[in-house]
mmCIF file of C-alpha atoms and ligand atoms in Angstrom:
data_model
loop_
_atom_site.group_PDB
_atom_site.id
_atom_site.type_symbol
_atom_site.label_atom_id
_atom_site.label_comp_id
_atom_site.label_asym_id
_atom_site.label_seq_id
_atom_site.Cartn_x
_atom_site.Cartn_y
_atom_site.Cartn_z
ATOM 1 C CA MET A 338 16.194 17.727 38.851
ATOM 2 C CA SER A 339 17.148 14.006 38.413
ATOM 3 C CA PRO A 340 17.936 12.871 34.806
ATOM 4 C CA LEU A 341 15.140 11.721 32.646
ATOM 5 C CA SER A 342 14.871 7.881 33.005
ATOM 6 C CA LEU A 343 13.626 7.426 29.409
ATOM 7 C CA GLU A 344 14.396 3.685 29.364
ATOM 8 C CA SER A 345 12.048 3.031 32.273
ATOM 9 C CA LEU A 346 9.279 5.213 30.780
ATOM 10 C CA MET A 347 9.337 3.242 27.400
ATOM 11 C CA PRO A 348 7.613 -0.157 27.195
ATOM 12 C CA PRO A 349 10.073 -2.890 26.036
ATOM 13 C CA TYR A 350 8.372 -3.224 22.637
ATOM 14 C CA ILE A 351 9.045 0.548 21.984
ATOM 15 C CA ARG A 352 12.644 0.303 23.239
ATOM 16 C CA SER A 353 13.439 -2.471 20.817
ATOM 17 C CA PHE A 354 11.451 -1.132 17.852
ATOM 18 C CA GLU A 355 13.601 0.308 14.961
ATOM 19 C CA PRO A 356 11.867 3.307 13.471
ATOM 20 C CA TYR A 357 11.349 3.585 9.752
ATOM 21 C CA VAL A 358 13.546 6.308 8.139
ATOM 22 C CA PRO A 359 11.678 7.980 5.247
ATOM 23 C CA SER A 360 13.735 9.262 2.241
ATOM 24 C CA ARG A 361 14.784 12.900 2.247
ATOM 25 C CA PRO A 362 13.106 15.541 -0.059
ATOM 26 C CA ASP A 363 14.220 15.493 -3.748
ATOM 27 C CA ASP A 364 16.338 18.716 -3.574
ATOM 28 C CA GLU A 365 18.349 17.286 -0.555
ATOM 29 C CA LEU A 366 18.822 14.005 -2.324
ATOM 30 C CA MET A 367 19.924 15.604 -5.451
ATOM 31 C CA ARG A 368 22.544 17.690 -3.630
ATOM 32 C CA LEU A 369 23.591 14.634 -1.671
ATOM 33 C CA TYR A 370 24.103 12.364 -4.695
ATOM 34 C CA GLY A 371 25.100 15.110 -7.096
ATOM 35 C CA CYS A 372 22.443 14.594 -9.722
ATOM 36 C CA SER A 373 20.520 17.313 -11.588
ATOM 37 C CA ARG A 374 17.196 15.396 -12.030
ATOM 38 C CA LEU A 375 15.625 12.548 -10.078
ATOM 39 C CA PHE A 376 13.132 9.893 -11.180
ATOM 40 C CA ARG A 377 11.318 8.638 -8.053
ATOM 41 C CA LEU A 378 10.548 4.985 -8.734
ATOM 42 C CA ASN A 379 10.373 3.957 -5.155
ATOM 43 C CA ASN A 380 6.794 4.564 -3.866
ATOM 44 C CA ASN A 381 4.581 3.222 -6.632
ATOM 45 C CA GLU A 382 3.147 6.659 -7.338
ATOM 46 C CA ASN A 383 1.031 7.370 -10.521
ATOM 47 C CA ALA A 384 3.353 9.328 -12.944
ATOM 48 C CA LEU A 385 0.128 10.688 -14.642
ATOM 49 C CA GLY A 386 -0.697 12.489 -11.384
ATOM 50 C CA PRO A 387 -4.358 12.859 -10.129
ATOM 51 C CA PRO A 388 -7.301 12.758 -12.720
ATOM 52 C CA PRO A 389 -8.064 16.178 -14.319
ATOM 53 C CA ALA A 390 -11.167 16.717 -12.326
ATOM 54 C CA ALA A 391 -9.214 16.164 -9.058
ATOM 55 C CA GLN A 392 -6.557 18.489 -10.263
ATOM 56 C CA GLU A 393 -9.281 21.162 -10.890
ATOM 57 C CA VAL A 394 -10.632 20.706 -7.301
ATOM 58 C CA ILE A 395 -7.182 21.334 -5.887
ATOM 59 C CA ARG A 396 -6.508 24.322 -8.137
ATOM 60 C CA ARG A 397 -9.841 25.873 -7.118
ATOM 61 C CA PHE A 398 -9.473 25.444 -3.355
ATOM 62 C CA VAL A 399 -10.202 28.831 -1.762
ATOM 63 C CA PRO A 400 -7.174 29.599 0.587
ATOM 64 C CA PRO A 401 -9.218 31.110 3.488
ATOM 65 C CA ARG A 402 -11.040 27.772 3.791
ATOM 66 C CA ALA A 403 -7.671 26.432 5.123
ATOM 67 C CA ALA A 404 -8.647 28.130 8.453
ATOM 68 C CA LEU A 405 -11.720 25.918 8.879
ATOM 69 C CA TYR A 406 -11.919 22.308 9.999
ATOM 70 C CA PRO A 407 -12.914 19.860 7.312
ATOM 71 C CA SER A 408 -15.780 17.515 7.583
ATOM 72 C CA GLY A 409 -14.809 15.340 10.575
ATOM 73 C CA ASP A 410 -16.109 12.150 8.985
ATOM 74 C CA SER A 411 -15.659 12.933 5.253
ATOM 75 C CA PHE A 412 -19.442 13.177 4.893
ATOM 76 C CA TYR A 413 -19.757 13.844 1.249
ATOM 77 C CA LEU A 414 -17.040 11.502 0.200
ATOM 78 C CA ARG A 415 -18.670 8.719 2.117
ATOM 79 C CA ARG A 416 -21.937 9.458 0.356
ATOM 80 C CA LYS A 417 -20.220 9.332 -2.903
ATOM 81 C CA LEU A 418 -18.555 5.947 -2.064
ATOM 82 C CA ALA A 419 -21.988 4.732 -0.893
ATOM 83 C CA ASP A 420 -23.662 5.622 -4.153
ATOM 84 C CA ARG A 421 -20.859 4.068 -6.209
ATOM 85 C CA TYR A 422 -20.792 0.786 -4.379
ATOM 86 C CA GLY A 423 -24.467 0.617 -3.355
ATOM 87 C CA LYS A 424 -23.886 0.536 0.317
ATOM 88 C CA ASP A 425 -24.753 2.497 3.464
ATOM 89 C CA PRO A 426 -22.464 5.476 3.873
ATOM 90 C CA GLU A 427 -22.015 4.408 7.497
ATOM 91 C CA ARG A 428 -20.125 1.406 6.222
ATOM 92 C CA PHE A 429 -17.236 3.526 5.057
ATOM 93 C CA LEU A 430 -14.538 4.966 7.329
ATOM 94 C CA VAL A 431 -12.025 7.507 5.707
ATOM 95 C CA GLY A 432 -8.598 7.983 7.139
ATOM 96 C CA ASN A 433 -5.339 9.750 6.542
ATOM 97 C CA GLY A 434 -4.184 7.150 4.130
ATOM 98 C CA VAL A 435 -4.553 3.350 4.504
ATOM 99 C CA ASN A 436 -1.679 3.748 6.895
ATOM 100 C CA GLU A 437 -4.005 5.359 9.349
ATOM 101 C CA VAL A 438 -6.984 2.977 8.937
ATOM 102 C CA ILE A 439 -4.530 -0.021 9.563
ATOM 103 C CA ALA A 440 -3.882 1.649 12.975
ATOM 104 C CA PHE A 441 -7.682 2.118 13.602
ATOM 105 C CA ALA A 442 -8.482 -1.469 12.921
ATOM 106 C CA ILE A 443 -5.693 -2.754 15.116
ATOM 107 C CA LYS A 444 -6.601 -0.514 18.023
ATOM 108 C CA ALA A 445 -10.205 -1.380 17.730
ATOM 109 C CA PHE A 446 -9.699 -5.118 18.127
ATOM 110 C CA CYS A 447 -6.401 -5.960 19.719
ATOM 111 C CA GLU A 448 -5.133 -5.783 23.339
ATOM 112 C CA ALA A 449 -1.999 -7.074 25.127
ATOM 113 C CA GLY A 450 -1.609 -10.707 24.384
ATOM 114 C CA ASP A 451 -3.439 -10.673 21.018
ATOM 115 C CA ASN A 452 -1.904 -11.278 17.655
ATOM 116 C CA ILE A 453 -2.314 -10.440 14.071
ATOM 117 C CA VAL A 454 -1.306 -12.856 11.190
ATOM 118 C CA THR A 455 0.071 -11.728 7.857
ATOM 119 C CA ALA A 456 2.883 -12.669 5.483
ATOM 120 C CA ASP A 457 6.614 -12.184 6.076
ATOM 121 C CA ARG A 458 7.236 -10.266 2.830
ATOM 122 C CA THR A 459 4.440 -7.859 2.253
ATOM 123 C CA PHE A 460 3.512 -4.239 3.000
ATOM 124 C CA ALA A 461 5.333 -3.738 6.423
ATOM 125 C CA VAL A 462 2.919 -1.374 8.112
ATOM 126 C CA TYR A 463 0.573 -4.138 9.439
ATOM 127 C CA GLU A 464 3.598 -5.679 11.200
ATOM 128 C CA TRP A 465 4.954 -2.347 12.469
ATOM 129 C CA VAL A 466 1.710 -0.995 13.965
ATOM 130 C CA ALA A 467 1.157 -4.411 15.757
ATOM 131 C CA THR A 468 4.664 -4.546 17.002
ATOM 132 C CA PHE A 469 4.844 -0.994 18.370
ATOM 133 C CA SER A 470 1.430 -1.524 19.996
ATOM 134 C CA GLY A 471 2.810 -4.369 21.979
ATOM 135 C CA LEU A 472 1.137 -7.113 20.011
ATOM 136 C CA GLU A 473 2.523 -10.158 18.320
ATOM 137 C CA ALA A 474 2.748 -10.061 14.501
ATOM 138 C CA ARG A 475 2.830 -13.640 13.191
ATOM 139 C CA LEU A 476 4.565 -13.562 9.860
ATOM 140 C CA VAL A 477 3.887 -16.481 7.685
ATOM 141 C CA PRO A 478 6.439 -17.084 4.828
ATOM 142 C CA LEU A 479 5.212 -16.489 1.294
ATOM 143 C CA ARG A 480 4.798 -19.614 -0.706
ATOM 144 C CA ASP A 481 5.671 -19.240 -4.433
ATOM 145 C CA TYR A 482 5.839 -15.525 -3.844
ATOM 146 C CA ALA A 483 2.149 -15.551 -2.692
ATOM 147 C CA PHE A 484 0.299 -15.394 0.668
ATOM 148 C CA ASP A 485 0.089 -18.943 1.990
ATOM 149 C CA ASP A 486 -3.519 -19.469 3.090
ATOM 150 C CA ARG A 487 -2.933 -22.777 4.845
ATOM 151 C CA GLY A 488 0.138 -21.591 6.637
ATOM 152 C CA MET A 489 -1.778 -18.531 7.895
ATOM 153 C CA LEU A 490 -4.747 -20.709 9.273
ATOM 154 C CA GLU A 491 -2.280 -22.939 11.068
ATOM 155 C CA ARG A 492 -0.995 -19.898 12.922
ATOM 156 C CA MET A 493 -4.404 -18.808 14.138
ATOM 157 C CA ASP A 494 -5.257 -19.281 17.730
ATOM 158 C CA GLY A 495 -7.719 -17.968 20.219
ATOM 159 C CA ARG A 496 -5.759 -14.660 20.450
ATOM 160 C CA THR A 497 -5.696 -14.013 16.692
ATOM 161 C CA LYS A 498 -7.828 -10.913 16.022
ATOM 162 C CA ILE A 499 -6.992 -9.808 12.566
ATOM 163 C CA PHE A 500 -5.541 -11.413 9.315
ATOM 164 C CA PHE A 501 -4.042 -9.001 6.861
ATOM 165 C CA VAL A 502 -3.954 -10.127 3.289
ATOM 166 C CA CYS A 503 -2.484 -7.758 0.680
ATOM 167 C CA ASN A 504 -4.233 -8.475 -2.625
ATOM 168 C CA PRO A 505 -2.350 -8.090 -4.938
ATOM 169 C CA ASN A 506 0.704 -8.294 -2.757
ATOM 170 C CA ASN A 507 3.182 -5.489 -2.547
ATOM 171 C CA PRO A 508 6.011 -6.225 -3.574
ATOM 172 C CA THR A 509 5.456 -9.577 -5.362
ATOM 173 C CA GLY A 510 2.333 -8.710 -7.368
ATOM 174 C CA THR A 511 0.748 -12.084 -6.552
ATOM 175 C CA TYR A 512 -2.977 -12.303 -5.824
ATOM 176 C CA TRP A 513 -5.581 -14.705 -4.452
ATOM 177 C CA GLY A 514 -8.248 -15.489 -6.883
ATOM 178 C CA ARG A 515 -12.009 -15.436 -5.963
ATOM 179 C CA ASP A 516 -12.218 -19.016 -4.975
ATOM 180 C CA ARG A 517 -9.119 -18.920 -2.831
ATOM 181 C CA LEU A 518 -10.264 -15.829 -0.969
ATOM 182 C CA ARG A 519 -13.700 -17.318 -0.399
ATOM 183 C CA ARG A 520 -12.277 -20.498 0.942
ATOM 184 C CA PHE A 521 -10.040 -18.505 3.302
ATOM 185 C CA LEU A 522 -13.005 -16.425 4.540
ATOM 186 C CA GLU A 523 -15.046 -19.550 5.153
ATOM 187 C CA ALA A 524 -12.307 -21.289 7.033
ATOM 188 C CA VAL A 525 -11.663 -18.350 9.325
ATOM 189 C CA GLY A 526 -15.441 -17.984 9.879
ATOM 190 C CA GLY A 527 -16.464 -15.421 12.485
ATOM 191 C CA ARG A 528 -13.470 -16.122 14.673
ATOM 192 C CA ALA A 529 -11.289 -13.188 13.467
ATOM 193 C CA ILE A 530 -11.372 -10.214 11.129
ATOM 194 C CA VAL A 531 -9.948 -10.696 7.652
ATOM 195 C CA VAL A 532 -8.576 -7.402 6.119
ATOM 196 C CA VAL A 533 -8.011 -7.431 2.419
ATOM 197 C CA ASP A 534 -5.754 -4.542 1.421
ATOM 198 C CA GLU A 535 -6.697 -3.636 -2.196
ATOM 199 C CA ALA A 536 -4.321 -0.709 -2.590
ATOM 200 C CA TYR A 537 -3.636 -1.791 -6.186
ATOM 201 C CA CYS A 538 -6.960 -3.290 -7.158
ATOM 202 C CA GLU A 539 -7.690 -0.665 -9.842
ATOM 203 C CA PHE A 540 -4.623 -1.837 -11.786
ATOM 204 C CA VAL A 541 -5.750 -5.492 -11.884
ATOM 205 C CA GLU A 542 -7.609 -6.655 -15.016
ATOM 206 C CA ARG A 543 -7.668 -10.455 -14.280
ATOM 207 C CA GLU A 544 -10.987 -12.261 -14.607
ATOM 208 C CA ASP A 545 -10.545 -14.281 -11.392
ATOM 209 C CA TYR A 546 -9.437 -11.374 -9.330
ATOM 210 C CA PRO A 547 -11.977 -10.821 -6.552
ATOM 211 C CA ASP A 548 -13.510 -7.413 -5.869
ATOM 212 C CA GLY A 549 -13.515 -7.596 -2.062
ATOM 213 C CA MET A 550 -16.376 -5.063 -2.087
ATOM 214 C CA SER A 551 -18.712 -7.499 -3.663
ATOM 215 C CA LEU A 552 -18.054 -10.124 -0.937
ATOM 216 C CA LEU A 553 -18.815 -7.898 2.014
ATOM 217 C CA ASP A 554 -22.534 -8.821 2.338
ATOM 218 C CA GLU A 555 -21.629 -12.469 2.482
ATOM 219 C CA TYR A 556 -18.808 -12.224 4.980
ATOM 220 C CA PRO A 557 -19.492 -9.915 7.898
ATOM 221 C CA HIS A 558 -15.871 -10.365 9.214
ATOM 222 C CA LEU A 559 -14.327 -9.132 5.955
ATOM 223 C CA VAL A 560 -12.899 -5.568 5.846
ATOM 224 C CA VAL A 561 -11.621 -4.017 2.569
ATOM 225 C CA PHE A 562 -8.948 -1.247 2.485
ATOM 226 C CA ARG A 563 -8.656 1.052 -0.547
ATOM 227 C CA THR A 564 -6.390 4.072 -1.097
ATOM 228 C CA PHE A 565 -6.350 7.135 -3.277
ATOM 229 C CA SER A 566 -2.560 7.046 -3.251
ATOM 230 C CA LYS A 567 -1.837 4.734 -6.118
ATOM 231 C CA MET A 568 -4.186 4.695 -9.071
ATOM 232 C CA TYR A 569 -5.747 8.002 -8.205
ATOM 233 C CA GLY A 570 -2.458 9.913 -7.818
ATOM 234 C CA LEU A 571 -3.313 11.516 -4.542
ATOM 235 C CA ALA A 572 -0.525 10.179 -2.347
ATOM 236 C CA GLY A 573 0.548 13.583 -1.205
ATOM 237 C CA LEU A 574 -2.858 14.441 0.162
ATOM 238 C CA ARG A 575 -2.992 11.250 2.320
ATOM 239 C CA ILE A 576 -6.435 9.701 1.982
ATOM 240 C CA GLY A 577 -7.695 6.123 2.004
ATOM 241 C CA TYR A 578 -10.632 4.189 3.582
ATOM 242 C CA LEU A 579 -11.946 0.962 4.692
ATOM 243 C CA THR A 580 -15.369 -0.654 4.389
ATOM 244 C CA GLY A 581 -16.982 -3.655 5.950
ATOM 245 C CA SER A 582 -20.244 -4.788 7.590
ATOM 246 C CA LEU A 583 -21.991 -2.096 9.695
ATOM 247 C CA PRO A 584 -21.174 -3.625 13.150
ATOM 248 C CA VAL A 585 -17.456 -4.034 12.254
ATOM 249 C CA VAL A 586 -17.109 -0.405 10.910
ATOM 250 C CA ASP A 587 -18.956 0.854 13.847
ATOM 251 C CA ALA A 588 -16.504 -0.984 16.139
ATOM 252 C CA ILE A 589 -13.463 0.473 14.285
ATOM 253 C CA ARG A 590 -15.010 4.016 14.403
ATOM 254 C CA ARG A 591 -14.620 3.966 18.215
ATOM 255 C CA ALA A 592 -10.860 3.757 17.742
ATOM 256 C CA CYS A 593 -10.644 6.507 15.121
ATOM 257 C CA VAL A 594 -9.528 10.150 15.541
ATOM 258 C CA VAL A 595 -11.812 12.438 13.504
ATOM 259 C CA TYR A 596 -10.567 15.466 11.564
ATOM 260 C CA SER A 597 -7.502 13.608 10.314
ATOM 261 C CA VAL A 598 -8.462 13.893 6.612
ATOM 262 C CA ASN A 599 -8.154 17.433 5.192
ATOM 263 C CA ALA A 600 -10.757 19.139 3.048
ATOM 264 C CA VAL A 601 -8.734 19.252 -0.152
ATOM 265 C CA ALA A 602 -8.165 15.464 0.062
ATOM 266 C CA GLN A 603 -11.828 14.754 0.592
ATOM 267 C CA GLU A 604 -12.973 16.782 -2.307
ATOM 268 C CA ALA A 605 -10.209 15.706 -4.707
ATOM 269 C CA ALA A 606 -10.835 12.074 -3.812
ATOM 270 C CA ALA A 607 -14.630 12.457 -4.625
ATOM 271 C CA ALA A 608 -13.787 14.058 -7.956
ATOM 272 C CA ALA A 609 -11.091 11.451 -8.778
ATOM 273 C CA LEU A 610 -13.626 8.570 -8.348
ATOM 274 C CA ASP A 611 -15.624 9.744 -11.463
ATOM 275 C CA ASP A 612 -12.854 9.681 -13.942
ATOM 276 C CA GLY A 613 -12.829 6.261 -15.586
ATOM 277 C CA ASN A 614 -10.654 7.497 -18.426
ATOM 278 C CA HIS A 615 -7.767 8.094 -15.982
ATOM 279 C CA VAL A 616 -7.941 4.478 -14.882
ATOM 280 C CA LEU A 617 -7.755 3.298 -18.454
ATOM 281 C CA LYS A 618 -4.849 5.561 -19.255
ATOM 282 C CA SER A 619 -2.976 4.615 -16.149
ATOM 283 C CA ARG A 620 -3.473 0.904 -16.810
ATOM 284 C CA ARG A 621 -2.189 1.348 -20.377
ATOM 285 C CA LEU A 622 0.942 3.180 -19.135
ATOM 286 C CA VAL A 623 1.656 0.412 -16.563
ATOM 287 C CA TRP A 624 0.975 -2.342 -19.277
ATOM 288 C CA GLU A 625 3.411 -0.648 -21.717
ATOM 289 C CA SER A 626 6.168 0.042 -19.159
ATOM 290 C CA ARG A 627 5.884 -3.511 -17.801
ATOM 291 C CA ALA A 628 6.281 -5.027 -21.315
ATOM 292 C CA TYR A 629 9.257 -2.654 -21.981
ATOM 293 C CA LEU A 630 11.062 -3.491 -18.742
ATOM 294 C CA GLU A 631 10.386 -7.208 -18.934
ATOM 295 C CA LYS A 632 11.941 -7.262 -22.377
ATOM 296 C CA GLU A 633 14.987 -5.174 -21.425
ATOM 297 C CA LEU A 634 15.602 -7.129 -18.167
ATOM 298 C CA ALA A 635 15.212 -10.508 -19.937
ATOM 299 C CA ALA A 636 17.862 -9.312 -22.582
ATOM 300 C CA ARG A 637 20.232 -8.721 -19.559
ATOM 301 C CA ASN A 638 19.447 -12.137 -17.920
ATOM 302 C CA LEU A 639 18.068 -10.385 -14.785
ATOM 303 C CA ALA A 640 15.444 -12.439 -12.905
ATOM 304 C CA ILE A 641 12.293 -10.490 -12.103
ATOM 305 C CA VAL A 642 9.120 -10.976 -10.096
ATOM 306 C CA SER A 643 6.369 -9.329 -12.146
ATOM 307 C CA GLY A 644 2.567 -9.686 -11.397
ATOM 308 C CA GLU A 645 -0.295 -7.223 -10.766
ATOM 309 C CA GLY A 646 0.148 -3.589 -9.669
ATOM 310 C CA ASN A 647 2.221 -0.721 -10.919
ATOM 311 C CA PHE A 648 5.619 -2.190 -9.984
ATOM 312 C CA LEU A 649 7.936 -5.134 -10.450
ATOM 313 C CA MET A 650 10.845 -6.666 -8.554
ATOM 314 C CA ILE A 651 14.260 -7.322 -9.903
ATOM 315 C CA ARG A 652 17.039 -9.558 -8.481
ATOM 316 C CA LEU A 653 20.401 -7.983 -8.869
ATOM 317 C CA PRO A 654 23.913 -9.558 -8.738
ATOM 318 C CA MET A 655 24.958 -7.104 -6.012
ATOM 319 C CA SER A 656 23.668 -5.710 -2.792
ATOM 320 C CA ASP A 657 20.398 -3.833 -3.148
ATOM 321 C CA THR A 658 21.630 -1.009 -0.796
ATOM 322 C CA LEU A 659 24.727 -0.519 -2.886
ATOM 323 C CA ALA A 660 22.763 -0.545 -6.114
ATOM 324 C CA TYR A 661 20.423 2.078 -4.521
ATOM 325 C CA ARG A 662 23.263 4.467 -3.907
ATOM 326 C CA LYS A 663 24.768 3.892 -7.417
ATOM 327 C CA LEU A 664 21.352 4.386 -9.122
ATOM 328 C CA MET A 665 20.780 7.466 -6.953
ATOM 329 C CA SER A 666 23.977 9.106 -8.256
ATOM 330 C CA ARG A 667 22.606 8.572 -11.721
ATOM 331 C CA GLY A 668 19.255 10.151 -10.854
ATOM 332 C CA VAL A 669 17.046 7.115 -10.389
ATOM 333 C CA MET A 670 15.489 6.182 -7.044
ATOM 334 C CA VAL A 671 14.250 2.652 -6.513
ATOM 335 C CA ARG A 672 13.149 0.722 -3.420
ATOM 336 C CA THR A 673 15.619 -1.563 -1.773
ATOM 337 C CA MET A 674 14.000 -4.819 -0.729
ATOM 338 C CA THR A 675 16.184 -5.895 2.148
ATOM 339 C CA GLY A 676 13.683 -4.310 4.443
ATOM 340 C CA PHE A 677 10.952 -6.494 2.871
ATOM 341 C CA ARG A 678 13.218 -9.588 3.529
ATOM 342 C CA PHE A 679 14.143 -9.837 -0.142
ATOM 343 C CA PRO A 680 17.882 -9.101 -0.026
ATOM 344 C CA ASN A 681 19.496 -8.178 -3.403
ATOM 345 C CA PHE A 682 16.168 -7.329 -4.860
ATOM 346 C CA ILE A 683 14.915 -3.892 -5.840
ATOM 347 C CA ARG A 684 11.349 -2.774 -6.586
ATOM 348 C CA VAL A 685 10.723 -0.360 -9.397
ATOM 349 C CA THR A 686 7.601 1.627 -10.036
ATOM 350 C CA LEU A 687 6.248 1.260 -13.606
ATOM 351 C CA SER A 688 6.260 4.830 -14.819
ATOM 352 C CA VAL A 689 6.607 6.883 -17.969
ATOM 353 C CA ARG A 690 8.837 5.752 -20.734
ATOM 354 C CA GLU A 691 11.506 8.401 -20.136
ATOM 355 C CA ALA A 692 11.932 7.200 -16.524
ATOM 356 C CA MET A 693 12.018 3.546 -17.584
ATOM 357 C CA GLU A 694 14.747 4.268 -20.159
ATOM 358 C CA ALA A 695 16.730 6.320 -17.606
ATOM 359 C CA PHE A 696 16.465 3.478 -15.128
ATOM 360 C CA VAL A 697 17.651 0.888 -17.732
ATOM 361 C CA ALA A 698 20.602 3.070 -18.776
ATOM 362 C CA ALA A 699 21.565 3.610 -15.170
ATOM 363 C CA LEU A 700 21.322 -0.093 -14.461
ATOM 364 C CA ASP A 701 23.539 -0.877 -17.405
ATOM 365 C CA GLU A 702 26.157 1.519 -16.092
ATOM 366 C CA ILE A 703 26.231 0.010 -12.474
ATOM 367 C CA LEU A 704 26.237 -3.531 -13.713
ATOM 368 C CA LYS A 705 29.107 -2.994 -16.146
ATOM 369 C CA ARG A 706 31.750 -2.399 -13.608
HETATM 370 C C1 LIG B 1682 1.003 2.222 -0.743
HETATM 371 C C2 LIG B 1682 0.235 1.175 0.051
HETATM 372 C C3 LIG B 1682 -0.636 1.509 1.053
HETATM 373 C C4 LIG B 1682 -0.494 2.930 1.656
HETATM 374 O O1 LIG B 1682 -1.493 3.589 1.283
HETATM 375 P P1 LIG B 1682 -1.708 5.105 1.845
HETATM 376 O O2 LIG B 1682 -3.218 5.272 1.702
HETATM 377 O O3 LIG B 1682 -0.862 6.029 1.096
HETATM 378 O O4 LIG B 1682 -1.405 5.141 3.304
HETATM 379 C C5 LIG B 1682 -1.283 0.585 1.692
HETATM 380 N N1 LIG B 1682 -1.240 -0.695 1.364
HETATM 381 C C6 LIG B 1682 -0.346 -1.122 0.455
HETATM 382 C C7 LIG B 1682 -0.171 -2.478 0.010
HETATM 383 C C8 LIG B 1682 0.425 -0.172 -0.262
HETATM 384 O O5 LIG B 1682 1.330 -0.521 -1.206
#
C-alpha cells in the first residue's frame, strides 16, 4: 500500500489551521504543577453552580433513560423559551452550546468566497469556525476596547454573510447600547445576518443595555445567541440556543444536526430558567468580587479592563504565559490573553471570595520576585 498522502487530502485552510488545545483535567494539572487544590478562574463558570431546581432535575435523572435518544429538537425547552419570551417555539434552535449554534449559522449561510465580519479581540470561535470552513474572517480592531461599528460596516462587501457582535464583549466587558445596536442593524439592512452573542446578558444591569430578544420583531436579519453555560451554571452539560425571525431560523435549521443536545441538559435548562433568585445571587456575587478585585488591583497599581460580565482583565508586568504557569503552581488557573491578541493580559473569572483571595495572594507572590 502506498503511504497516506494526508497533505493532499487536506484543504489548505485545514493544513494551516492551528487547533485549540483545551486545558487538562484538574487532577492531571494538580499533579503537573504540584498543587493540592485548584481554583479554576479561566472559563467564566458560575461558582454557585446551577440553580437548585436544575440541580434537582440532574439528581433525579433515571439512569435507564440514558439508553434513549433525547428529544431531537429540544421540544419542551423550546416551548418553555417560547412562553417566556412570547414567541413561536419554531423561532428557537437549541444546540450543544453556543459553540455549536455558531457552526450551524455559518454553515447555513456561507460558501467558498464568502466572509464573516467580527472584532479582532473577542470570543474566538466565530473566527475559528469561519477559518476552518474555508471562509474569510474579517477582524476589525476594537476601538476603545469596544466593537467598532463603523469599521465593521466599512469591511462589508457583497460576500459578507454574517456579522458577529459579542455583547457584552468577552474579554473586555464593553457593550453596545440600544441606540448603537439599532443604528448598526439599520445600516446593515437586509444585506447580511447580524448575530448578537448575549452569552453574558444575564449579568448586565445597565439601563441602556439592549435585550436583543426585544428587537427581533423589528429586524428580521437579527439573530440572538444565548447560553446556559455562564449565568445558569450548566457549562458541563453543553446547551445554548439561538433565536431570530422564523425564515432565518428555518434556514439555519437546515444546517443543524439533531440529537446533539442530551436529555439532562434540556430538562435542567428548562428548570434553570425559572429561578430568578439564582440570577440575583449570582449578580451580587459578581458585583462583590469585582469591587474586591478592583480595589486590590488598584492598590498594586495594576491596570485592569473591567466592564460587564463575570470576568475582568488585568495587565501584568510580565508575560501572561509565564504568569499562568506561576499562578498554576500556586493553585490558581487564569486565562492567558495572548491568544485573544492581548499579550501580557490575563482574564480572571469573578468567583467566590475564597478564590479571589487565593488569586490575589498568588499574584503578590509572583510579582514580588
Ligand atoms: C462562553 C461563551 C460562549 C460559549 O458558550 P457555550 O454555550 O458553552 O458553547 C459563547 N460566547 C461567548 C462570548 C462566551 O464567552
